Short mmCIF file of C-alpha atoms in Angstrom, two decimals:
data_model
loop_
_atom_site.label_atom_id
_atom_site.label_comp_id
_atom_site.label_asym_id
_atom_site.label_seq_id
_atom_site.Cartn_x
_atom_site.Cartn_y
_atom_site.Cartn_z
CA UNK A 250 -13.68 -15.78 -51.12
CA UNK A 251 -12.15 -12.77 -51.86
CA UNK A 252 -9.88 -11.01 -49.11
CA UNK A 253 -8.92 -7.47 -49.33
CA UNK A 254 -6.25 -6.74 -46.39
CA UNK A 255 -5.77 -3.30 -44.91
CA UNK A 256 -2.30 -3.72 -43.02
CA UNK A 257 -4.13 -1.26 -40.08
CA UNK A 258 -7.70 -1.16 -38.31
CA UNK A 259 -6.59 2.28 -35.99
CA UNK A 260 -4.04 4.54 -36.60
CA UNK A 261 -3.07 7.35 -34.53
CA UNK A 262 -0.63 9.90 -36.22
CA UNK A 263 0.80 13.64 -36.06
CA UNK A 264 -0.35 16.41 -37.84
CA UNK A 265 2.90 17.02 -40.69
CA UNK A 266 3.77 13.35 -40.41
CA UNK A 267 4.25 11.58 -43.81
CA UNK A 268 1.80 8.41 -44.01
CA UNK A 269 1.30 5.20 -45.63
CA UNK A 270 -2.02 3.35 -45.70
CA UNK A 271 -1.29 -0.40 -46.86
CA UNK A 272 -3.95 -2.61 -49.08
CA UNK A 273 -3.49 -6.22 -50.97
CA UNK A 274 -6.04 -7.89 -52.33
CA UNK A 275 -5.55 -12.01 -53.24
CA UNK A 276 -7.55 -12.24 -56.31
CA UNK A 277 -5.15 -11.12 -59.03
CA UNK A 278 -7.68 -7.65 -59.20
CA UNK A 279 -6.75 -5.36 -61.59
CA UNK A 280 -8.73 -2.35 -60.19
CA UNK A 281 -8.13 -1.10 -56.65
CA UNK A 282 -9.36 1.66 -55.06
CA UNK A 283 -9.18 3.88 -52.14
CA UNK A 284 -12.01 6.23 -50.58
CA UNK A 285 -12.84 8.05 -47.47
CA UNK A 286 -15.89 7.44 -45.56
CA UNK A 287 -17.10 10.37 -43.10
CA UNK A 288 -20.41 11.15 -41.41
CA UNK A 289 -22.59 13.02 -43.73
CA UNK A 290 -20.69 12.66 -46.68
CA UNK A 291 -20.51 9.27 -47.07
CA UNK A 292 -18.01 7.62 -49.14
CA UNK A 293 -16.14 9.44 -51.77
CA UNK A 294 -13.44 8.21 -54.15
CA UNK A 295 -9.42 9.58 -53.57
CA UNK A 296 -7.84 7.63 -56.41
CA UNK A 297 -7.76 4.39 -58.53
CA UNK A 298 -5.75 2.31 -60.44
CA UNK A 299 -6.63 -0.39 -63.21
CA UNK A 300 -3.26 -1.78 -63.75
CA UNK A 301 0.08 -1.68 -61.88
CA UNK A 302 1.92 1.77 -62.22
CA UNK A 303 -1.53 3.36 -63.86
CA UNK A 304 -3.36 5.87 -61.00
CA UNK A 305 -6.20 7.97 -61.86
CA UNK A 306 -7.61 10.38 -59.23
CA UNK A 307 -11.12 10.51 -58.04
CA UNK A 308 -13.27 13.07 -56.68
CA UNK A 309 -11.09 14.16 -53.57
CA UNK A 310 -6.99 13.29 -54.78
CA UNK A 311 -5.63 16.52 -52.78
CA UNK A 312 -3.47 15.48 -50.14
CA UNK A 313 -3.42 12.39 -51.42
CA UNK A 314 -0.72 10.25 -53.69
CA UNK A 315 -0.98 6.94 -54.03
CA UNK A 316 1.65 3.99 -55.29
CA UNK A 317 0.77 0.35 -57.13
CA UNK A 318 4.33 -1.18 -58.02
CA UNK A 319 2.52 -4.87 -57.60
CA UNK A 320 -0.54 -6.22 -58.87
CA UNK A 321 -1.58 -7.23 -55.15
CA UNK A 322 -0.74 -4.01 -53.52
CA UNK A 323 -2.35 -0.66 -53.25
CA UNK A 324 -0.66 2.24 -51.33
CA UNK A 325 -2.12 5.54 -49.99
CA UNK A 326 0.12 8.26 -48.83
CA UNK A 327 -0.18 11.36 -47.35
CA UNK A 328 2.40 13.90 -47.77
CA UNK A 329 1.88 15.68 -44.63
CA UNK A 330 -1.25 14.54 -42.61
CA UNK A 331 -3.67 17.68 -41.61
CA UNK A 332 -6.50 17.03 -38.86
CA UNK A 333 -8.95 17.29 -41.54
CA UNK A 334 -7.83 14.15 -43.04
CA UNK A 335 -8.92 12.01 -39.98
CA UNK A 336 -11.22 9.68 -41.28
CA UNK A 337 -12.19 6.10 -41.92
CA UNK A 338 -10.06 4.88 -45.07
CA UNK A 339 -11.85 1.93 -47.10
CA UNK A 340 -9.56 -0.11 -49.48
CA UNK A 341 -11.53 -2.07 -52.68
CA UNK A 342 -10.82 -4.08 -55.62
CA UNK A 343 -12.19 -5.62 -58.37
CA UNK A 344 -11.74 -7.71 -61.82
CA UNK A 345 -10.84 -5.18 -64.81
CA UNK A 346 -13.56 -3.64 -67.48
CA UNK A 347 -12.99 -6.74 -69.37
CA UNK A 348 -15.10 -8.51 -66.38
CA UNK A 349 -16.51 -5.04 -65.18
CA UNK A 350 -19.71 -6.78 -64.34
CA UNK A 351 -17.92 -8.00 -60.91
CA UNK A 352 -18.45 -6.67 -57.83
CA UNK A 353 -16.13 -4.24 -55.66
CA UNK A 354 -15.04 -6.08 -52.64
CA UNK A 355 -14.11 -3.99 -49.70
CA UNK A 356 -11.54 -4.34 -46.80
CA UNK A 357 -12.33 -3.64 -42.90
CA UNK A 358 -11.21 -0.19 -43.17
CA UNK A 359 -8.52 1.96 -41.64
CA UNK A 360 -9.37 4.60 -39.20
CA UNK A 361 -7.00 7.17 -39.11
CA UNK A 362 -7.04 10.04 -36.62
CA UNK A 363 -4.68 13.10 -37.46
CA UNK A 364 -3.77 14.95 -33.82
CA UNK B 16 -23.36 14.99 -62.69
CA UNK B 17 -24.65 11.31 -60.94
CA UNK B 18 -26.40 11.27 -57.67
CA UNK B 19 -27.73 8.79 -55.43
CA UNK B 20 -30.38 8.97 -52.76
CA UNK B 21 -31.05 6.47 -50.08
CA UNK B 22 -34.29 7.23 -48.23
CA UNK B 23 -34.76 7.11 -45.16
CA UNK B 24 -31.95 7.49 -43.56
CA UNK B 25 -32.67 5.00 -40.41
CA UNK B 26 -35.40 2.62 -39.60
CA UNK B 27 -36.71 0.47 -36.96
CA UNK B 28 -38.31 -1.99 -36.91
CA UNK B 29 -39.81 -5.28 -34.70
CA UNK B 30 -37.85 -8.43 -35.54
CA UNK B 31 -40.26 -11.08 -38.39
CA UNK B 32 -41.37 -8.15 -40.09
CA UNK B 33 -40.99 -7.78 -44.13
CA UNK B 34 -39.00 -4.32 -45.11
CA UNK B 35 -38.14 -2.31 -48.29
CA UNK B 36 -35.09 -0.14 -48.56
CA UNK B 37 -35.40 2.32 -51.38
CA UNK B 38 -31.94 3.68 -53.56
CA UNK B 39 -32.55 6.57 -56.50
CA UNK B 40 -30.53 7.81 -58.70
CA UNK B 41 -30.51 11.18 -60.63
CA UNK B 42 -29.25 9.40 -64.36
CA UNK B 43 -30.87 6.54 -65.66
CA UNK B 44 -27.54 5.54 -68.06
CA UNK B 45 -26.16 3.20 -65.16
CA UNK B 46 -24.08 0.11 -65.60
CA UNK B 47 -24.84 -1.53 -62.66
CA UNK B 48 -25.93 -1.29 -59.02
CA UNK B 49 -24.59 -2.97 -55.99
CA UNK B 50 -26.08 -3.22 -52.45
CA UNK B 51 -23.92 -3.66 -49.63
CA UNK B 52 -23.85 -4.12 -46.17
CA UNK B 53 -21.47 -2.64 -43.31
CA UNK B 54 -21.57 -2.69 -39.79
CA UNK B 55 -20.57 -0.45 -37.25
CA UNK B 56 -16.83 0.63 -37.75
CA UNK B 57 -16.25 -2.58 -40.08
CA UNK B 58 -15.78 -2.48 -44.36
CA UNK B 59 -18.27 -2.92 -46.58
CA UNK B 60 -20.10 -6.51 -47.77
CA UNK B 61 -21.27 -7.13 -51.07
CA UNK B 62 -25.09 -8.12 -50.78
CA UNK B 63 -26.55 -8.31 -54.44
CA UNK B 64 -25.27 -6.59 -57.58
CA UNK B 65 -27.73 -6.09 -60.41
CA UNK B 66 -26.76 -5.29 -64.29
CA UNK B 67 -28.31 -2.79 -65.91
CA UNK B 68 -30.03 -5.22 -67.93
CA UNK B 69 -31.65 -7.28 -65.32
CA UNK B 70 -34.49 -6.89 -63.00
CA UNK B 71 -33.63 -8.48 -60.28
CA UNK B 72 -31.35 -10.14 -58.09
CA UNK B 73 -31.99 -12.54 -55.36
CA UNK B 74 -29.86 -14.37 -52.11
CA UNK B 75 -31.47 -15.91 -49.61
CA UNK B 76 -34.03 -13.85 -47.41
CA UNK B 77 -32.97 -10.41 -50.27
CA UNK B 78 -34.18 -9.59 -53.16
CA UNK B 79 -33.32 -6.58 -55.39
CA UNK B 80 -34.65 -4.99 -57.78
CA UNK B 81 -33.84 -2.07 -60.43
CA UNK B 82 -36.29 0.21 -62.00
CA UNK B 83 -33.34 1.80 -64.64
CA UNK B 84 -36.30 4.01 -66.15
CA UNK B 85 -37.57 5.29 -62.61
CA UNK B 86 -34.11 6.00 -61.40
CA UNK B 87 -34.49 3.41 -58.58
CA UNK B 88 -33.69 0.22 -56.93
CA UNK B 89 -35.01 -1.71 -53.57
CA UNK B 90 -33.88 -4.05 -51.11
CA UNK B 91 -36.24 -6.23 -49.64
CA UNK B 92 -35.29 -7.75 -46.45
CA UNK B 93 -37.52 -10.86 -45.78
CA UNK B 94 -38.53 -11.95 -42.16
CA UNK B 95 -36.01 -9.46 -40.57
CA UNK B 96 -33.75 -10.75 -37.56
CA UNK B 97 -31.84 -8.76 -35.22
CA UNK B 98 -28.82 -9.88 -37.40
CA UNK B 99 -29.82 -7.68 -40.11
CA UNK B 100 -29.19 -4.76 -38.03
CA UNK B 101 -26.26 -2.35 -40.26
CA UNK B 102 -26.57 0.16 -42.87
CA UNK B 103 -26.98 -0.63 -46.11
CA UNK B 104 -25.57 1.40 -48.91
CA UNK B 105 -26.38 1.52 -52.38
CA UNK B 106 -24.02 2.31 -55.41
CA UNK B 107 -24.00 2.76 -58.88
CA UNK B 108 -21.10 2.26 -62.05
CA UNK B 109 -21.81 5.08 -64.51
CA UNK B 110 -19.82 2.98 -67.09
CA UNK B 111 -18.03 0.28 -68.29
CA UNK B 112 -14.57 1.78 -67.61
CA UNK B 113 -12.91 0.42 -64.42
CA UNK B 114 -13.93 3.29 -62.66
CA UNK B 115 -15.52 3.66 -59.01
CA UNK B 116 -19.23 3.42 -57.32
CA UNK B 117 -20.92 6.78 -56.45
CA UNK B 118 -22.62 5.87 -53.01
CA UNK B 119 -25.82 6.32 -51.83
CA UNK B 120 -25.36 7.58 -48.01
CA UNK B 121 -26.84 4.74 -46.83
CA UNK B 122 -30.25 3.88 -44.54
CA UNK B 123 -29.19 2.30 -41.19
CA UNK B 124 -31.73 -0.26 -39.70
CA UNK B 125 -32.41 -1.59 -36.41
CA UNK B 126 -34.48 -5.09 -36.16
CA UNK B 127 -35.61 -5.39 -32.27
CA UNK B 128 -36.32 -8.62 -30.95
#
């Protein structure tokens, strides 16, 4: 099966604070991606990235930067954490447009609250 | 620009009983769709994924099926246990590139027993 790992299920962090948000995935995934779920809005993309070192952003990248030195790992950062970024953060990956018929394959999620 | 409905937004219903959960979608040009499961303050689960050239998709007590014409897709939930109890989103790939799902906000069902 696959396993997509997010390194946190709660987080608890400072408004200004500088934070990381830790994925890896154990299926040799080319695409990962990162989104934000919230009440009402549902889930919207922040950024992707189909190969290590390649990002593209998604629908909501402001705040946002994101790092992929290894295949297995996907980083979110955010350069200085507002309240309005508390939310749940959802971590996915899946095989590359080559095999873009596979399914996205989701983490547990990282709730983050910004006080 | 792509947008996906999930109507309605909660149901209940009485454990045994046979339920449809409906997903549209605004443009017809899809690549795929994928149904998936989550529970309360957990990820998501992959439940079916159906091409754009397929009908239908089936695992176990769930069956899907896409209407790419109509702009719509269904879950049907088979003899419903209290298990089945989570909201169920549906998404859509606009294209072949290795880009992301635009979600449906999801129906969330109760089964009573």
């Amino acid at each position: 099966d696959v396993k997509v790992t997010q390194s946190s299920r709660y987080l608890v962090k400072r408004t200004g604070e500088k934070v990381f948000l830790e994925c890896v995935q154990d299926m040799d995934h080319e695409n990962m991606f990162w989104y934000r779920q919230d009440p009402g809005l549902g889930l919207r993309l922040i950024y992707f990235s189909y190969d290590v070192k390649m990002k593209e952003k998604g629908d909501i990248p402001e705040g946002y930067s994101v790092s992929r030195e290894k295949k297995e790992r996907f980083s979110l950062i955010l350069e200085s954490a507002s309240t309005n970024q508390t939310s749940m953060y959802l971590c996915a990956s899946s095989w590359s447009i080559s095999r873009s018929g596979q399914p996205q394959h989701f983490g547990d999620g990282t709730r983050l609250s910004i006080l | 620009k792509q947008e996906v409905t999930q109507i309605p937004a909660a149901l209940s219903v009485p454990e045994g009983e046979n339920l449809v959960l409906n997903c549209s979608f605004t443009d017809s040009a899809i690549y795929n769709l994928q149904w998936f499961r989550q529970d309360p303050g957990k990820g998501l689960t992959s439940l079916l994924l159906i091409q754009s050239s397929q009908r239908e998709q089936t695992s176990g007590r769930l069956n899907a099926s896409l209407d790419k014409s109509s702009g719509r897709s269904t879950l049907y939930i088979a003899a419903s246990q209290p298990g089945d109890s989570a909201t169920y989103l549906c998404a859509v790939k606009t294209d072949q590139a290795g880009t992301a799902l635009i979600f449906g906000k999801g129906t969330t069902l109760s089964v009573s027993s």
